[in-house]
Short mmCIF file of N, CA and C in Angstrom, two decimals:
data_model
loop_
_atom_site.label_atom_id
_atom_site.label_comp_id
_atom_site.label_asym_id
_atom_site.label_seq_id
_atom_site.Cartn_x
_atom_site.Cartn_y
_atom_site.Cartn_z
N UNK A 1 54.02 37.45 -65.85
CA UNK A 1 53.63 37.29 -64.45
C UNK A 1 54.78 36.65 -63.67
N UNK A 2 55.08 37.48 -62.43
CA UNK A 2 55.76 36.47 -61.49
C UNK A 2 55.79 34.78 -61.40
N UNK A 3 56.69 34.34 -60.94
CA UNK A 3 56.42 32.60 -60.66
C UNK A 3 55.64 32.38 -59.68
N UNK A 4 56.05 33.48 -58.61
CA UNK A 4 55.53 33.19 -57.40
C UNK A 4 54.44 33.38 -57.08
N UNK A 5 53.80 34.52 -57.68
CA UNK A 5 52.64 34.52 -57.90
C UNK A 5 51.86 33.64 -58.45
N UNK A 6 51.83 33.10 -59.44
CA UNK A 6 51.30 32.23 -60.67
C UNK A 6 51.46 30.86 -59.24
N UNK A 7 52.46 30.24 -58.24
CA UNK A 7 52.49 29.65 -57.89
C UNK A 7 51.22 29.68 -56.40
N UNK A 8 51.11 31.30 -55.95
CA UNK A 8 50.31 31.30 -55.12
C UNK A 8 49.12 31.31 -55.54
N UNK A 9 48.50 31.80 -56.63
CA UNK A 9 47.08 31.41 -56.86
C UNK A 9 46.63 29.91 -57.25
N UNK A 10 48.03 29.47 -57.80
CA UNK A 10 47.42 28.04 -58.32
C UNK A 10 47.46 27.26 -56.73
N UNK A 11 48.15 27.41 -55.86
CA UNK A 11 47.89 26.95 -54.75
C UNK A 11 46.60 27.20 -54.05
N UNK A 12 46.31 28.57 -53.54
CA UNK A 12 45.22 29.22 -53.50
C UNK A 12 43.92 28.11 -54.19
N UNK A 13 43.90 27.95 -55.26
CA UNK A 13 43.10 27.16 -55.71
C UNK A 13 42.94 25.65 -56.02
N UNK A 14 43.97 25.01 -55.43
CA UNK A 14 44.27 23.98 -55.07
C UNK A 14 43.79 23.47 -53.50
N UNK A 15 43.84 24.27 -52.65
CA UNK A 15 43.39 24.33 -51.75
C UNK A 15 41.91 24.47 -51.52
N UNK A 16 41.40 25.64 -52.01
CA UNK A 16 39.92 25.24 -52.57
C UNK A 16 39.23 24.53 -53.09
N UNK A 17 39.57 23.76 -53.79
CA UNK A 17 39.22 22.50 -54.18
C UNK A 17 39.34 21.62 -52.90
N UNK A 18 40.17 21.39 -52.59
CA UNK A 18 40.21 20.36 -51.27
C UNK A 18 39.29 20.81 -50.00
N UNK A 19 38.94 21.98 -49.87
CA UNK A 19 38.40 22.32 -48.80
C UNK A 19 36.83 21.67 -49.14
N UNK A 20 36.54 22.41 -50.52
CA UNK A 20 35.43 22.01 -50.72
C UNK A 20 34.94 20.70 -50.77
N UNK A 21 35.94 19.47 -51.36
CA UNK A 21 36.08 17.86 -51.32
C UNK A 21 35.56 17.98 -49.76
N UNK A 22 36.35 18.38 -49.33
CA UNK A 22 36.13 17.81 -47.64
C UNK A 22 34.83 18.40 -47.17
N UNK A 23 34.26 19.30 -47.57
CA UNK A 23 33.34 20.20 -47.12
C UNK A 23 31.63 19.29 -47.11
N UNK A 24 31.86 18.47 -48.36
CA UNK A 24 31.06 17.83 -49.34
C UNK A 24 31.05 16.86 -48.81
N UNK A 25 31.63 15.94 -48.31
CA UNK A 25 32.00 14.58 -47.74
C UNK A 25 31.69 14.73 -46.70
N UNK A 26 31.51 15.48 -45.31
CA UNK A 26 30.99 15.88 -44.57
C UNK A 26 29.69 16.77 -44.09
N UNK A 27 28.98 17.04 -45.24
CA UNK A 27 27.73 17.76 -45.00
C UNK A 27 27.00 15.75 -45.29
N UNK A 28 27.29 15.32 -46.38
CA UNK A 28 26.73 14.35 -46.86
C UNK A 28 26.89 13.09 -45.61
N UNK A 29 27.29 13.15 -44.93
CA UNK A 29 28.21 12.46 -43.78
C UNK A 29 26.89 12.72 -42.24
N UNK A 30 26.82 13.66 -42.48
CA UNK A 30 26.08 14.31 -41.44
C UNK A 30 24.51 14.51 -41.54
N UNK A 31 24.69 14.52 -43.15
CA UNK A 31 22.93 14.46 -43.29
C UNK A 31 22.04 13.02 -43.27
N UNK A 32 23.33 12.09 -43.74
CA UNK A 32 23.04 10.98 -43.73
C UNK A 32 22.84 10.34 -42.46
N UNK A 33 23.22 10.75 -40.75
CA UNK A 33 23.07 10.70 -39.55
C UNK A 33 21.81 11.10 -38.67
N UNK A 34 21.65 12.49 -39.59
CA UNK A 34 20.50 13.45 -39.38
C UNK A 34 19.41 12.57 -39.70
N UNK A 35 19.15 12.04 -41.13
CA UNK A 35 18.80 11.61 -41.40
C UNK A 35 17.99 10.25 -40.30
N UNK A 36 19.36 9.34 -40.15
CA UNK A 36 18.86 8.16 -39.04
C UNK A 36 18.44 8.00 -38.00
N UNK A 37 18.74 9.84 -37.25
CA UNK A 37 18.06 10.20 -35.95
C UNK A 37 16.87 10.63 -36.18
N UNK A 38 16.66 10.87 -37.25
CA UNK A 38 15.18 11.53 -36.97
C UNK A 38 14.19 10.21 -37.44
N UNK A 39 14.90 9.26 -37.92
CA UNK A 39 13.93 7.50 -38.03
C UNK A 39 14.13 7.05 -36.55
N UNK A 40 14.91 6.90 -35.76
CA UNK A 40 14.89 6.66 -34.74
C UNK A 40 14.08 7.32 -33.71
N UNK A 41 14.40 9.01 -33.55
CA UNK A 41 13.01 9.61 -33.05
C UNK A 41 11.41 9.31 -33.37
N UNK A 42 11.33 9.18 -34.60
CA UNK A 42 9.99 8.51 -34.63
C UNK A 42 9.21 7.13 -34.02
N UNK A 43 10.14 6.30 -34.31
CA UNK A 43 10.24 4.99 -33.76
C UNK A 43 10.01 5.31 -32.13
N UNK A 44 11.00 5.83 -31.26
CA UNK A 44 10.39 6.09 -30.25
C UNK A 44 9.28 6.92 -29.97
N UNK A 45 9.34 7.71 -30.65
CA UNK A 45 7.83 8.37 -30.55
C UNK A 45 6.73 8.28 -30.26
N UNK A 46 6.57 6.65 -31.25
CA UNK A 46 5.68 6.43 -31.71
C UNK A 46 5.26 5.31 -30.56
N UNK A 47 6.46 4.24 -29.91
CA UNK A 47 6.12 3.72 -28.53
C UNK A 47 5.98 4.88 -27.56
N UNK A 48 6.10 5.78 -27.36
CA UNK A 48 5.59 6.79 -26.04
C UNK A 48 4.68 6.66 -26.07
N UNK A 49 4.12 7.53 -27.36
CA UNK A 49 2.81 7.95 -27.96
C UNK A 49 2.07 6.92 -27.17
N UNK A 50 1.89 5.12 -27.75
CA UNK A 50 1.48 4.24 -27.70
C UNK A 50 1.03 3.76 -26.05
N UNK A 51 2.33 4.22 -24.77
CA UNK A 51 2.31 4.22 -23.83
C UNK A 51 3.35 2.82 -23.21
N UNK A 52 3.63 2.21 -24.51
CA UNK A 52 4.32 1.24 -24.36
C UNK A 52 5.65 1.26 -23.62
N UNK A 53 5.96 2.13 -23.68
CA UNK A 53 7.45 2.81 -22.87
C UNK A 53 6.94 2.25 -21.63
N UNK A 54 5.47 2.54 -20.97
CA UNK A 54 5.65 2.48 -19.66
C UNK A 54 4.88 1.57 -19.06
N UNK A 55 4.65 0.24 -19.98
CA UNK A 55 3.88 -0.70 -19.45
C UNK A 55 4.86 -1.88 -19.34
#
């Protein structure tokens, strides 16, 4: 096999790996946010609901 070749796939897949690192670190990043807004939506919610917002 070529070098250069052998050098572009191992790059190729070097890169994939990193994309995916980053990919992973950021879904988890975001769900964990998702996550805190939708405790926070409730929380207010739950004073609307109550009427407390507007007393």
């Amino acid at each position: 096999m070529s070098p250069f070749l052998v050098l572009g796939i191992g790059g190729t897949i070097a890169w994939a790996i990193v994309l995916y690192g980053v990919h992973r670190l950021y879904s988890a990043h975001f769900q964990r946010r998702a996550a805190a807004g939708a405790a926070f939506r409730r929380r207010v919610n739950k004073h609307v609901m109550r009427g407390g917002i507007w007393s």
